[in-house]
Amino acid sequence: MSRFLEVEGMTAGYGAVTVLRNISLYVDHGENVGLFGPNGHGKTTLLRTLSGLMRAAMGKVRFDGQDISRARPWEIVGLGMVQAQQGNTLFGEMEIAETLELAAFNRRAREKAAANLDRIYTLFPRLAERKRQKAKTLSGGERQMLSIGAALMCAPRLLLLDEPTLGLSPRLKEELAEALRAISQDVPLVVVEQDVELLLALSNRLYLIEHGEVQREIGKDNAPDHQEIMDMYFGEHA
Amino acid sequence: MTRASLLFGGLLVLAVIPLFVQDSYTRHLFILAFIYAVIASNWDLSLGYAGLFNFGHLVFFATGVYTVAIAAKTLGISPWLAIPMSGVTAAIAGLIVSAPVARLKGIYVVLVTFAFGQLVLQLILSQSHLTGGAEGMVRIPYLQIGDYKFISDFKLGYYYVALGLLIVSTLYLLWVTNSTFGKSLLAVRDNEDYARARGIWITRQRVLVLTLSAIFPGVAGGFFAAYLRVASPEVLSFGTLSLALSMVLIGGAGTIIGPIIAAFLLIFATEAMAGIRGMEDARFLIVAIGMILVLRFAPGGLAQLVRAPRKKP
Amino acid sequence: MDTLISTLLSGVVLGALYALMASGLSLVWTTLGVFNFAHGALMTIGAFVAWTVSEAVGLGLPAGVVAGVASAALLGVVVEYLLIRPFYGRPNMLLITVMTTLAGMIILEKGAQMIWGARLKQLPRLIDGEVSIFGAVISAHEALIIVVAPLILLALWQFTTRTYLGRSLRAVGQNQDAAALLGINVSFTFALAFGLGAALAGLTGVLLGGIRFITPSLGAEPLVKAMIVVIFGGLGSLGATVGAAFVIGLAEAFLVLTLGLYWTPFALFLGLIAVLIFRPNGLFGRV
């Protein structure tokens, strides 16, 4: 059986600037994968390219056996790979409930819309309290919850999360982390996260991305200790 | 200054052309090209150079046309005096448009200047006792010195007056763009916030650039009225607008010389098309298609194609 | 009293037409960030096609109305495909599309002139007869405009706030990347916005074709009025656009009554300048 998500030799960037060089990685069925590394080294670009917002200059992406290297964002979402962007304000002038309802846009998601909506309001009671509020009036943490909630409404089969807890207060962060742990139980994740504890709690396997390349793959068998990972975060190992 | 030498080499050629081109129709086309080149290059000062996307330049031109028409015909002022006057009235029109435009951004500049042109058109149409309405004004006094009519000798006099106008206007544009003020225009166009932080007063700059770039289109309009001896609201039509605008775009916005060259190309091309039966209406259509194709495949205009690619600001 | 009511009524008729016209512009603007100068020309084409189908071919007015609206919508999609789509992502897309849609306007207008000629044409009124309202008499056709326009606008509002497709228009207008990541086909949405906007223009053309003569430049004056409306109301929201349309329509009717036909456009423009000096984002625009 093929891998769930497989990236082969991906090179991507903006115009003449190459951000990602020859990236190869995979996600197997039934596992959650974490991406980490110093800021500005290509993690967000990787997720944007996976989602089809950017087109890779070289390389192949296969999701669930299908080649999606040249697929458009909405086709990729239709197949079930969905991304929640970091710090995304989504649609400032739209109400929370409206945004979440809209997010169940593809046919697969519409069938599960009612159930998913209940689940999101249970996961994020703050959103349930603010259903009729416009997105622009929300705090940073609430926007993050809305962003993740909207991604869940797309009925993801694989959820890509880009720094879900970035810049949040400790209290909100804990709230969100709890929800994320619950989500990770039934939706496979690819998660970029700076909080090592949370990253380790959410994922089975890690990739260190540095200078736009996969520097290291860390599985259960070669797991370094906490301090070593912290060092890698800040790029001190090389 | 290779650009300037190229420019004046070209002007020298234009100065001797009447020696070889004797028929009055071809000279007429050259005169039209000179007039449009003045409009397009001055428009470029505000549109391409200052990045102020205004649609006011045909209004300035029309202001000049009607200034001479009314001053020379209705009031009996000599056209030699009325033509410089049209530069003044056009500058005033520029000042008026700049009042609301100076504080606006992006699409609102386009909308207000565009609406301004349409409303001036409405005004011309409705004040028919002054402007002749939709029929326009005819038999406007022509240019002459003593007994010498400028229309005689196959329009020789008009040819050189128009060429002189283009030369003076181009010198003026080169002077403005090379001045400190011209450089501050580029600074604002390329990075408004930075320029603002450096203390460039953008409102004042916009008022100045609109007024300064209105003068010569106005003079050209005044000359146009004395040359053709008619003033008609046709000068504010969409067809004329797209023709002048396409000169700026096809020539290359922000280059001054590009629009001048494009004016020659387009005047001769559209006139050639007008000579073909059934093409009278189609020529503006073809110019419009050409404009889209240039925007699509040579966004910097034709000027971009002939010189080494410039670094993006 | 009669003059007052009939002025009021003609102001409302104007306002209704401007609202239909301007809401199409506003829809395209809020979704794509493009100001469509070809909007007026699309309206002209709608009126001409309605005339051809209804009068020249003789299929009757209802078929003409449908054909007029449908052809405008179709052309709107074509305009988006040929004049807007190639320029997405260009740094100065706003200004480029001003020029391409302006070129599109010339092409449609000259094209209409070559196809239909310059001779005046007129559509029959949608309903014959007259209606008396508080003693003032207007044609039934104008009364129909007063009724139909708000209904269409209400339907448009319901569409953009209640349906998946309509909401996706607003989502794309506010954040294209985020909309794409939720599985919305952004390019389809752009075409949809253009098609809908053009359909509204076509409908305005069909309604106007029963009041005025249809010429290749039929759309020019309403386009300018719609521009005044959107400047006045700000381009942001449908509600502000519709509100501004009725303000302008009524102002125009009363200016015609007091200043006369000649000075009305000028007075409107002066008022506009005054508004812009104090509120650069429009009267109802958010600052």
JSON list of N, CA and C in Angstrom, two decimals, chain B residues 53 55 100 103-104 107-108 110-112 114-116 118-119 122-123 126-127 238 242 245 249 281-282 284-285 288-289 291-292 295-296 299, chain C residues 29 35 37 83 86-87 90 94-95 98-100 102-103 105-107 109-111 114 220 224 227 231 234-235 262-263 265-266 269 276-277 280:
[
{"chain": "B", "resi": 53, "resn": "PHE", "atom": "N", "xyz": [-2.84, 58.00, -11.42]},
{"chain": "B", "resi": 53, "resn": "PHE", "atom": "CA", "xyz": [-3.59, 57.47, -12.53]},
{"chain": "B", "resi": 53, "resn": "PHE", "atom": "C", "xyz": [-4.79, 58.33, -12.88]},
{"chain": "B", "resi": 55, "resn": "PHE", "atom": "N", "xyz": [-7.31, 60.57, -15.46]},
{"chain": "B", "resi": 55, "resn": "PHE", "atom": "CA", "xyz": [-7.88, 60.54, -16.80]},
{"chain": "B", "resi": 55, "resn": "PHE", "atom": "C", "xyz": [-8.20, 61.94, -17.27]},
{"chain": "B", "resi": 100, "resn": "PRO", "atom": "N", "xyz": [-9.90, 67.64, -5.48]},
{"chain": "B", "resi": 100, "resn": "PRO", "atom": "CA", "xyz": [-10.36, 66.40, -4.85]},
{"chain": "B", "resi": 100, "resn": "PRO", "atom": "C", "xyz": [-9.36, 65.25, -4.99]},
{"chain": "B", "resi": 103, "resn": "ARG", "atom": "N", "xyz": [-6.07, 64.07, -2.38]},
{"chain": "B", "resi": 103, "resn": "ARG", "atom": "CA", "xyz": [-6.12, 63.26, -1.15]},
{"chain": "B", "resi": 103, "resn": "ARG", "atom": "C", "xyz": [-6.59, 61.83, -1.40]},
{"chain": "B", "resi": 104, "resn": "LEU", "atom": "N", "xyz": [-6.93, 61.53, -2.65]},
{"chain": "B", "resi": 104, "resn": "LEU", "atom": "CA", "xyz": [-7.51, 60.22, -2.93]},
{"chain": "B", "resi": 104, "resn": "LEU", "atom": "C", "xyz": [-6.43, 59.20, -3.30]},
{"chain": "B", "resi": 107, "resn": "ILE", "atom": "N", "xyz": [-8.11, 53.59, -7.03]},
{"chain": "B", "resi": 107, "resn": "ILE", "atom": "CA", "xyz": [-9.23, 53.59, -7.95]},
{"chain": "B", "resi": 107, "resn": "ILE", "atom": "C", "xyz": [-10.02, 54.89, -7.88]},
{"chain": "B", "resi": 108, "resn": "TYR", "atom": "N", "xyz": [-10.04, 55.54, -6.72]},
{"chain": "B", "resi": 108, "resn": "TYR", "atom": "CA", "xyz": [-10.84, 56.76, -6.60]},
{"chain": "B", "resi": 108, "resn": "TYR", "atom": "C", "xyz": [-10.28, 57.89, -7.47]},
{"chain": "B", "resi": 110, "resn": "VAL", "atom": "N", "xyz": [-8.89, 57.42, -10.38]},
{"chain": "B", "resi": 110, "resn": "VAL", "atom": "CA", "xyz": [-9.40, 57.07, -11.71]},
{"chain": "B", "resi": 110, "resn": "VAL", "atom": "C", "xyz": [-10.84, 57.52, -11.85]},
{"chain": "B", "resi": 111, "resn": "LEU", "atom": "N", "xyz": [-11.65, 57.16, -10.86]},
{"chain": "B", "resi": 111, "resn": "LEU", "atom": "CA", "xyz": [-13.08, 57.43, -10.96]},
{"chain": "B", "resi": 111, "resn": "LEU", "atom": "C", "xyz": [-13.38, 58.92, -11.01]},
{"chain": "B", "resi": 112, "resn": "VAL", "atom": "N", "xyz": [-12.74, 59.68, -10.14]},
{"chain": "B", "resi": 112, "resn": "VAL", "atom": "CA", "xyz": [-13.07, 61.10, -10.08]},
{"chain": "B", "resi": 112, "resn": "VAL", "atom": "C", "xyz": [-12.62, 61.82, -11.35]},
{"chain": "B", "resi": 114, "resn": "PHE", "atom": "N", "xyz": [-12.14, 60.50, -14.28]},
{"chain": "B", "resi": 114, "resn": "PHE", "atom": "CA", "xyz": [-12.95, 60.01, -15.39]},
{"chain": "B", "resi": 114, "resn": "PHE", "atom": "C", "xyz": [-14.32, 60.69, -15.38]},
{"chain": "B", "resi": 115, "resn": "ALA", "atom": "N", "xyz": [-14.93, 60.74, -14.19]},
{"chain": "B", "resi": 115, "resn": "ALA", "atom": "CA", "xyz": [-16.23, 61.39, -14.07]},
{"chain": "B", "resi": 115, "resn": "ALA", "atom": "C", "xyz": [-16.13, 62.87, -14.41]},
{"chain": "B", "resi": 116, "resn": "PHE", "atom": "N", "xyz": [-15.02, 63.47, -14.04]},
{"chain": "B", "resi": 116, "resn": "PHE", "atom": "CA", "xyz": [-14.79, 64.88, -14.34]},
{"chain": "B", "resi": 116, "resn": "PHE", "atom": "C", "xyz": [-14.85, 65.11, -15.86]},
{"chain": "B", "resi": 118, "resn": "GLN", "atom": "N", "xyz": [-16.35, 63.30, -18.10]},
{"chain": "B", "resi": 118, "resn": "GLN", "atom": "CA", "xyz": [-17.72, 63.12, -18.58]},
{"chain": "B", "resi": 118, "resn": "GLN", "atom": "C", "xyz": [-18.59, 64.32, -18.25]},
{"chain": "B", "resi": 119, "resn": "LEU", "atom": "N", "xyz": [-18.36, 64.90, -17.08]},
{"chain": "B", "resi": 119, "resn": "LEU", "atom": "CA", "xyz": [-19.20, 66.04, -16.69]},
{"chain": "B", "resi": 119, "resn": "LEU", "atom": "C", "xyz": [-18.83, 67.29, -17.46]},
{"chain": "B", "resi": 122, "resn": "GLN", "atom": "N", "xyz": [-20.69, 66.88, -20.54]},
{"chain": "B", "resi": 122, "resn": "GLN", "atom": "CA", "xyz": [-22.09, 67.26, -20.34]},
{"chain": "B", "resi": 122, "resn": "GLN", "atom": "C", "xyz": [-22.25, 68.78, -20.35]},
{"chain": "B", "resi": 123, "resn": "LEU", "atom": "N", "xyz": [-21.31, 69.44, -19.72]},
{"chain": "B", "resi": 123, "resn": "LEU", "atom": "CA", "xyz": [-21.36, 70.89, -19.63]},
{"chain": "B", "resi": 123, "resn": "LEU", "atom": "C", "xyz": [-21.25, 71.50, -21.03]},
{"chain": "B", "resi": 126, "resn": "SER", "atom": "N", "xyz": [-24.47, 70.93, -22.89]},
{"chain": "B", "resi": 126, "resn": "SER", "atom": "CA", "xyz": [-25.65, 71.64, -22.40]},
{"chain": "B", "resi": 126, "resn": "SER", "atom": "C", "xyz": [-25.54, 73.15, -22.58]},
{"chain": "B", "resi": 127, "resn": "GLN", "atom": "N", "xyz": [-24.33, 73.70, -22.55]},
{"chain": "B", "resi": 127, "resn": "GLN", "atom": "CA", "xyz": [-24.20, 75.16, -22.67]},
{"chain": "B", "resi": 127, "resn": "GLN", "atom": "C", "xyz": [-24.02, 75.54, -24.14]},
{"chain": "B", "resi": 238, "resn": "PHE", "atom": "N", "xyz": [-14.86, 58.62, -25.91]},
{"chain": "B", "resi": 238, "resn": "PHE", "atom": "CA", "xyz": [-14.09, 57.47, -25.47]},
{"chain": "B", "resi": 238, "resn": "PHE", "atom": "C", "xyz": [-13.06, 57.07, -26.51]},
{"chain": "B", "resi": 242, "resn": "SER", "atom": "N", "xyz": [-9.26, 56.66, -25.61]},
{"chain": "B", "resi": 242, "resn": "SER", "atom": "CA", "xyz": [-8.52, 55.39, -25.69]},
{"chain": "B", "resi": 242, "resn": "SER", "atom": "C", "xyz": [-7.32, 55.54, -26.62]},
{"chain": "B", "resi": 245, "resn": "LEU", "atom": "N", "xyz": [-4.68, 57.36, -24.54]},
{"chain": "B", "resi": 245, "resn": "LEU", "atom": "CA", "xyz": [-4.22, 56.49, -23.46]},
{"chain": "B", "resi": 245, "resn": "LEU", "atom": "C", "xyz": [-3.36, 55.36, -24.01]},
{"chain": "B", "resi": 249, "resn": "LEU", "atom": "N", "xyz": [0.43, 53.93, -23.06]},
{"chain": "B", "resi": 249, "resn": "LEU", "atom": "CA", "xyz": [0.69, 52.55, -22.65]},
{"chain": "B", "resi": 249, "resn": "LEU", "atom": "C", "xyz": [1.52, 51.79, -23.66]},
{"chain": "B", "resi": 281, "resn": "ASP", "atom": "N", "xyz": [-14.97, 52.57, -38.40]},
{"chain": "B", "resi": 281, "resn": "ASP", "atom": "CA", "xyz": [-15.35, 52.29, -37.02]},
{"chain": "B", "resi": 281, "resn": "ASP", "atom": "C", "xyz": [-14.39, 51.32, -36.37]},
{"chain": "B", "resi": 282, "resn": "ALA", "atom": "N", "xyz": [-13.86, 50.42, -37.18]},
{"chain": "B", "resi": 282, "resn": "ALA", "atom": "CA", "xyz": [-13.07, 49.32, -36.62]},
{"chain": "B", "resi": 282, "resn": "ALA", "atom": "C", "xyz": [-11.71, 49.78, -36.10]},
{"chain": "B", "resi": 284, "resn": "PHE", "atom": "N", "xyz": [-10.67, 52.12, -34.00]},
{"chain": "B", "resi": 284, "resn": "PHE", "atom": "CA", "xyz": [-10.54, 52.28, -32.55]},
{"chain": "B", "resi": 284, "resn": "PHE", "atom": "C", "xyz": [-10.59, 50.92, -31.86]},
{"chain": "B", "resi": 285, "resn": "LEU", "atom": "N", "xyz": [-11.42, 50.06, -32.45]},
{"chain": "B", "resi": 285, "resn": "LEU", "atom": "CA", "xyz": [-11.52, 48.69, -31.93]},
{"chain": "B", "resi": 285, "resn": "LEU", "atom": "C", "xyz": [-10.16, 48.00, -32.02]},
{"chain": "B", "resi": 288, "resn": "ALA", "atom": "N", "xyz": [-7.77, 49.36, -29.49]},
{"chain": "B", "resi": 288, "resn": "ALA", "atom": "CA", "xyz": [-8.08, 48.81, -28.16]},
{"chain": "B", "resi": 288, "resn": "ALA", "atom": "C", "xyz": [-7.52, 47.41, -28.01]},
{"chain": "B", "resi": 289, "resn": "ILE", "atom": "N", "xyz": [-7.66, 46.60, -29.04]},
{"chain": "B", "resi": 289, "resn": "ILE", "atom": "CA", "xyz": [-7.10, 45.25, -28.98]},
{"chain": "B", "resi": 289, "resn": "ILE", "atom": "C", "xyz": [-5.57, 45.32, -28.87]},
{"chain": "B", "resi": 291, "resn": "MET", "atom": "N", "xyz": [-3.86, 47.63, -27.51]},
{"chain": "B", "resi": 291, "resn": "MET", "atom": "CA", "xyz": [-3.54, 48.07, -26.15]},
{"chain": "B", "resi": 291, "resn": "MET", "atom": "C", "xyz": [-3.53, 46.87, -25.20]},
{"chain": "B", "resi": 292, "resn": "ILE", "atom": "N", "xyz": [-4.55, 46.01, -25.33]},
{"chain": "B", "resi": 292, "resn": "ILE", "atom": "CA", "xyz": [-4.62, 44.83, -24.45]},
{"chain": "B", "resi": 292, "resn": "ILE", "atom": "C", "xyz": [-3.43, 43.91, -24.70]},
{"chain": "B", "resi": 295, "resn": "LEU", "atom": "N", "xyz": [-0.31, 45.32, -23.13]},
{"chain": "B", "resi": 295, "resn": "LEU", "atom": "CA", "xyz": [-0.33, 45.14, -21.67]},
{"chain": "B", "resi": 295, "resn": "LEU", "atom": "C", "xyz": [-0.04, 43.70, -21.29]},
{"chain": "B", "resi": 296, "resn": "ARG", "atom": "N", "xyz": [-0.51, 42.79, -22.14]},
{"chain": "B", "resi": 296, "resn": "ARG", "atom": "CA", "xyz": [-0.35, 41.37, -21.84]},
{"chain": "B", "resi": 296, "resn": "ARG", "atom": "C", "xyz": [1.09, 40.92, -22.06]},
{"chain": "B", "resi": 299, "resn": "PRO", "atom": "N", "xyz": [4.42, 44.58, -20.90]},
{"chain": "B", "resi": 299, "resn": "PRO", "atom": "CA", "xyz": [3.80, 45.50, -19.93]},
{"chain": "B", "resi": 299, "resn": "PRO", "atom": "C", "xyz": [4.53, 46.84, -19.80]},
{"chain": "C", "resi": 29, "resn": "TRP", "atom": "N", "xyz": [-16.27, 44.66, -7.88]},
{"chain": "C", "resi": 29, "resn": "TRP", "atom": "CA", "xyz": [-15.21, 45.32, -7.12]},
{"chain": "C", "resi": 29, "resn": "TRP", "atom": "C", "xyz": [-14.92, 44.57, -5.82]},
{"chain": "C", "resi": 35, "resn": "PHE", "atom": "N", "xyz": [-12.28, 47.36, -11.15]},
{"chain": "C", "resi": 35, "resn": "PHE", "atom": "CA", "xyz": [-13.35, 48.26, -11.53]},
{"chain": "C", "resi": 35, "resn": "PHE", "atom": "C", "xyz": [-13.61, 48.07, -13.02]},
{"chain": "C", "resi": 37, "resn": "PHE", "atom": "N", "xyz": [-14.81, 48.98, -16.35]},
{"chain": "C", "resi": 37, "resn": "PHE", "atom": "CA", "xyz": [-15.27, 50.08, -17.19]},
{"chain": "C", "resi": 37, "resn": "PHE", "atom": "C", "xyz": [-16.17, 49.59, -18.32]},
{"chain": "C", "resi": 83, "resn": "LEU", "atom": "N", "xyz": [-9.85, 39.72, -20.39]},
{"chain": "C", "resi": 83, "resn": "LEU", "atom": "CA", "xyz": [-9.29, 41.03, -20.01]},
{"chain": "C", "resi": 83, "resn": "LEU", "atom": "C", "xyz": [-8.81, 41.10, -18.57]},
{"chain": "C", "resi": 86, "resn": "PRO", "atom": "N", "xyz": [-5.74, 37.17, -17.39]},
{"chain": "C", "resi": 86, "resn": "PRO", "atom": "CA", "xyz": [-4.30, 37.14, -17.68]},
{"chain": "C", "resi": 86, "resn": "PRO", "atom": "C", "xyz": [-3.48, 38.05, -16.77]},
{"chain": "C", "resi": 87, "resn": "PHE", "atom": "N", "xyz": [-4.13, 38.93, -16.03]},
{"chain": "C", "resi": 87, "resn": "PHE", "atom": "CA", "xyz": [-3.38, 39.93, -15.27]},
{"chain": "C", "resi": 87, "resn": "PHE", "atom": "C", "xyz": [-3.41, 39.71, -13.76]},
{"chain": "C", "resi": 90, "resn": "ARG", "atom": "N", "xyz": [-0.41, 40.50, -11.09]},
{"chain": "C", "resi": 90, "resn": "ARG", "atom": "CA", "xyz": [0.49, 41.58, -11.46]},
{"chain": "C", "resi": 90, "resn": "ARG", "atom": "C", "xyz": [0.48, 42.63, -10.34]},
{"chain": "C", "resi": 94, "resn": "LEU", "atom": "N", "xyz": [-4.75, 46.53, -10.42]},
{"chain": "C", "resi": 94, "resn": "LEU", "atom": "CA", "xyz": [-5.88, 47.46, -10.38]},
{"chain": "C", "resi": 94, "resn": "LEU", "atom": "C", "xyz": [-5.84, 48.40, -11.59]},
{"chain": "C", "resi": 95, "resn": "LEU", "atom": "N", "xyz": [-4.68, 49.00, -11.84]},
{"chain": "C", "resi": 95, "resn": "LEU", "atom": "CA", "xyz": [-4.59, 49.98, -12.91]},
{"chain": "C", "resi": 95, "resn": "LEU", "atom": "C", "xyz": [-4.56, 49.31, -14.29]},
{"chain": "C", "resi": 98, "resn": "VAL", "atom": "N", "xyz": [-8.06, 48.56, -15.15]},
{"chain": "C", "resi": 98, "resn": "VAL", "atom": "CA", "xyz": [-8.77, 49.77, -15.57]},
{"chain": "C", "resi": 98, "resn": "VAL", "atom": "C", "xyz": [-8.58, 49.97, -17.07]},
{"chain": "C", "resi": 99, "resn": "MET", "atom": "N", "xyz": [-7.34, 49.78, -17.51]},
{"chain": "C", "resi": 99, "resn": "MET", "atom": "CA", "xyz": [-7.06, 50.01, -18.93]},
{"chain": "C", "resi": 99, "resn": "MET", "atom": "C", "xyz": [-7.65, 48.92, -19.81]},
{"chain": "C", "resi": 100, "resn": "THR", "atom": "N", "xyz": [-7.54, 47.66, -19.37]},
{"chain": "C", "resi": 100, "resn": "THR", "atom": "CA", "xyz": [-8.07, 46.60, -20.23]},
{"chain": "C", "resi": 100, "resn": "THR", "atom": "C", "xyz": [-9.59, 46.65, -20.30]},
{"chain": "C", "resi": 102, "resn": "LEU", "atom": "N", "xyz": [-11.34, 49.34, -19.99]},
{"chain": "C", "resi": 102, "resn": "LEU", "atom": "CA", "xyz": [-11.63, 50.51, -20.82]},
{"chain": "C", "resi": 102, "resn": "LEU", "atom": "C", "xyz": [-11.53, 50.13, -22.29]},
{"chain": "C", "resi": 103, "resn": "ALA", "atom": "N", "xyz": [-10.47, 49.38, -22.61]},
{"chain": "C", "resi": 103, "resn": "ALA", "atom": "CA", "xyz": [-10.33, 48.89, -23.99]},
{"chain": "C", "resi": 103, "resn": "ALA", "atom": "C", "xyz": [-11.52, 47.99, -24.33]},
{"chain": "C", "resi": 105, "resn": "MET", "atom": "N", "xyz": [-14.50, 48.23, -23.17]},
{"chain": "C", "resi": 105, "resn": "MET", "atom": "CA", "xyz": [-15.65, 49.10, -23.41]},
{"chain": "C", "resi": 105, "resn": "MET", "atom": "C", "xyz": [-15.64, 49.61, -24.86]},
{"chain": "C", "resi": 106, "resn": "ILE", "atom": "N", "xyz": [-14.46, 50.04, -25.32]},
{"chain": "C", "resi": 106, "resn": "ILE", "atom": "CA", "xyz": [-14.35, 50.54, -26.70]},
{"chain": "C", "resi": 106, "resn": "ILE", "atom": "C", "xyz": [-14.71, 49.42, -27.69]},
{"chain": "C", "resi": 107, "resn": "ILE", "atom": "N", "xyz": [-14.17, 48.23, -27.42]},
{"chain": "C", "resi": 107, "resn": "ILE", "atom": "CA", "xyz": [-14.40, 47.12, -28.34]},
{"chain": "C", "resi": 107, "resn": "ILE", "atom": "C", "xyz": [-15.90, 46.79, -28.40]},
{"chain": "C", "resi": 109, "resn": "GLU", "atom": "N", "xyz": [-18.44, 48.74, -27.56]},
{"chain": "C", "resi": 109, "resn": "GLU", "atom": "CA", "xyz": [-19.23, 49.85, -28.08]},
{"chain": "C", "resi": 109, "resn": "GLU", "atom": "C", "xyz": [-19.09, 49.96, -29.61]},
{"chain": "C", "resi": 110, "resn": "LYS", "atom": "N", "xyz": [-17.83, 49.87, -30.08]},
{"chain": "C", "resi": 110, "resn": "LYS", "atom": "CA", "xyz": [-17.62, 49.94, -31.53]},
{"chain": "C", "resi": 110, "resn": "LYS", "atom": "C", "xyz": [-18.19, 48.70, -32.20]},
{"chain": "C", "resi": 111, "resn": "GLY", "atom": "N", "xyz": [-18.06, 47.56, -31.52]},
{"chain": "C", "resi": 111, "resn": "GLY", "atom": "CA", "xyz": [-18.64, 46.33, -32.05]},
{"chain": "C", "resi": 111, "resn": "GLY", "atom": "C", "xyz": [-20.14, 46.47, -32.20]},
{"chain": "C", "resi": 114, "resn": "MET", "atom": "N", "xyz": [-20.96, 48.52, -35.15]},
{"chain": "C", "resi": 114, "resn": "MET", "atom": "CA", "xyz": [-20.78, 47.84, -36.42]},
{"chain": "C", "resi": 114, "resn": "MET", "atom": "C", "xyz": [-21.89, 46.81, -36.66]},
{"chain": "C", "resi": 220, "resn": "ALA", "atom": "N", "xyz": [-23.00, 54.72, -21.71]},
{"chain": "C", "resi": 220, "resn": "ALA", "atom": "CA", "xyz": [-21.98, 55.67, -21.25]},
{"chain": "C", "resi": 220, "resn": "ALA", "atom": "C", "xyz": [-22.46, 56.53, -20.10]},
{"chain": "C", "resi": 224, "resn": "VAL", "atom": "N", "xyz": [-21.34, 56.55, -15.98]},
{"chain": "C", "resi": 224, "resn": "VAL", "atom": "CA", "xyz": [-20.83, 57.70, -15.23]},
{"chain": "C", "resi": 224, "resn": "VAL", "atom": "C", "xyz": [-21.65, 57.90, -13.96]},
{"chain": "C", "resi": 227, "resn": "MET", "atom": "N", "xyz": [-20.71, 55.40, -11.54]},
{"chain": "C", "resi": 227, "resn": "MET", "atom": "CA", "xyz": [-19.43, 55.75, -10.94]},
{"chain": "C", "resi": 227, "resn": "MET", "atom": "C", "xyz": [-19.62, 56.78, -9.83]},
{"chain": "C", "resi": 231, "resn": "ILE", "atom": "N", "xyz": [-18.58, 56.22, -6.01]},
{"chain": "C", "resi": 231, "resn": "ILE", "atom": "CA", "xyz": [-17.67, 57.16, -5.33]},
{"chain": "C", "resi": 231, "resn": "ILE", "atom": "C", "xyz": [-18.37, 57.68, -4.08]},
{"chain": "C", "resi": 234, "resn": "GLY", "atom": "N", "xyz": [-18.87, 54.80, -1.55]},
{"chain": "C", "resi": 234, "resn": "GLY", "atom": "CA", "xyz": [-17.75, 53.93, -1.23]},
{"chain": "C", "resi": 234, "resn": "GLY", "atom": "C", "xyz": [-17.99, 52.61, -1.95]},
{"chain": "C", "resi": 235, "resn": "LEU", "atom": "N", "xyz": [-16.90, 51.93, -2.31]},
{"chain": "C", "resi": 235, "resn": "LEU", "atom": "CA", "xyz": [-17.07, 50.73, -3.12]},
{"chain": "C", "resi": 235, "resn": "LEU", "atom": "C", "xyz": [-17.29, 49.48, -2.28]},
{"chain": "C", "resi": 262, "resn": "TYR", "atom": "N", "xyz": [-29.70, 71.48, -17.50]},
{"chain": "C", "resi": 262, "resn": "TYR", "atom": "CA", "xyz": [-28.36, 71.87, -17.90]},
{"chain": "C", "resi": 262, "resn": "TYR", "atom": "C", "xyz": [-27.35, 71.82, -16.76]},
{"chain": "C", "resi": 263, "resn": "TRP", "atom": "N", "xyz": [-27.76, 72.34, -15.64]},
{"chain": "C", "resi": 263, "resn": "TRP", "atom": "CA", "xyz": [-26.78, 72.49, -14.57]},
{"chain": "C", "resi": 263, "resn": "TRP", "atom": "C", "xyz": [-26.72, 71.31, -13.62]},
{"chain": "C", "resi": 265, "resn": "PRO", "atom": "N", "xyz": [-25.88, 68.00, -13.94]},
{"chain": "C", "resi": 265, "resn": "PRO", "atom": "CA", "xyz": [-24.65, 67.19, -13.84]},
{"chain": "C", "resi": 265, "resn": "PRO", "atom": "C", "xyz": [-23.54, 67.93, -13.11]},
{"chain": "C", "resi": 266, "resn": "PHE", "atom": "N", "xyz": [-23.45, 69.22, -13.38]},
{"chain": "C", "resi": 266, "resn": "PHE", "atom": "CA", "xyz": [-22.40, 70.00, -12.75]},
{"chain": "C", "resi": 266, "resn": "PHE", "atom": "C", "xyz": [-22.60, 70.11, -11.25]},
{"chain": "C", "resi": 269, "resn": "PHE", "atom": "N", "xyz": [-21.63, 66.97, -9.60]},
{"chain": "C", "resi": 269, "resn": "PHE", "atom": "CA", "xyz": [-20.19, 66.79, -9.50]},
{"chain": "C", "resi": 269, "resn": "PHE", "atom": "C", "xyz": [-19.60, 67.65, -8.40]},
{"chain": "C", "resi": 276, "resn": "LEU", "atom": "N", "xyz": [-15.98, 64.26, -1.25]},
{"chain": "C", "resi": 276, "resn": "LEU", "atom": "CA", "xyz": [-14.67, 63.61, -1.28]},
{"chain": "C", "resi": 276, "resn": "LEU", "atom": "C", "xyz": [-13.63, 64.38, -0.48]},
{"chain": "C", "resi": 277, "resn": "ILE", "atom": "N", "xyz": [-13.77, 65.71, -0.45]},
{"chain": "C", "resi": 277, "resn": "ILE", "atom": "CA", "xyz": [-12.80, 66.48, 0.30]},
{"chain": "C", "resi": 277, "resn": "ILE", "atom": "C", "xyz": [-12.91, 66.16, 1.78]},
{"chain": "C", "resi": 280, "resn": "PRO", "atom": "N", "xyz": [-12.84, 61.07, 2.09]},
{"chain": "C", "resi": 280, "resn": "PRO", "atom": "CA", "xyz": [-12.21, 60.48, 0.90]},
{"chain": "C", "resi": 280, "resn": "PRO", "atom": "C", "xyz": [-12.65, 59.05, 0.61]}
]
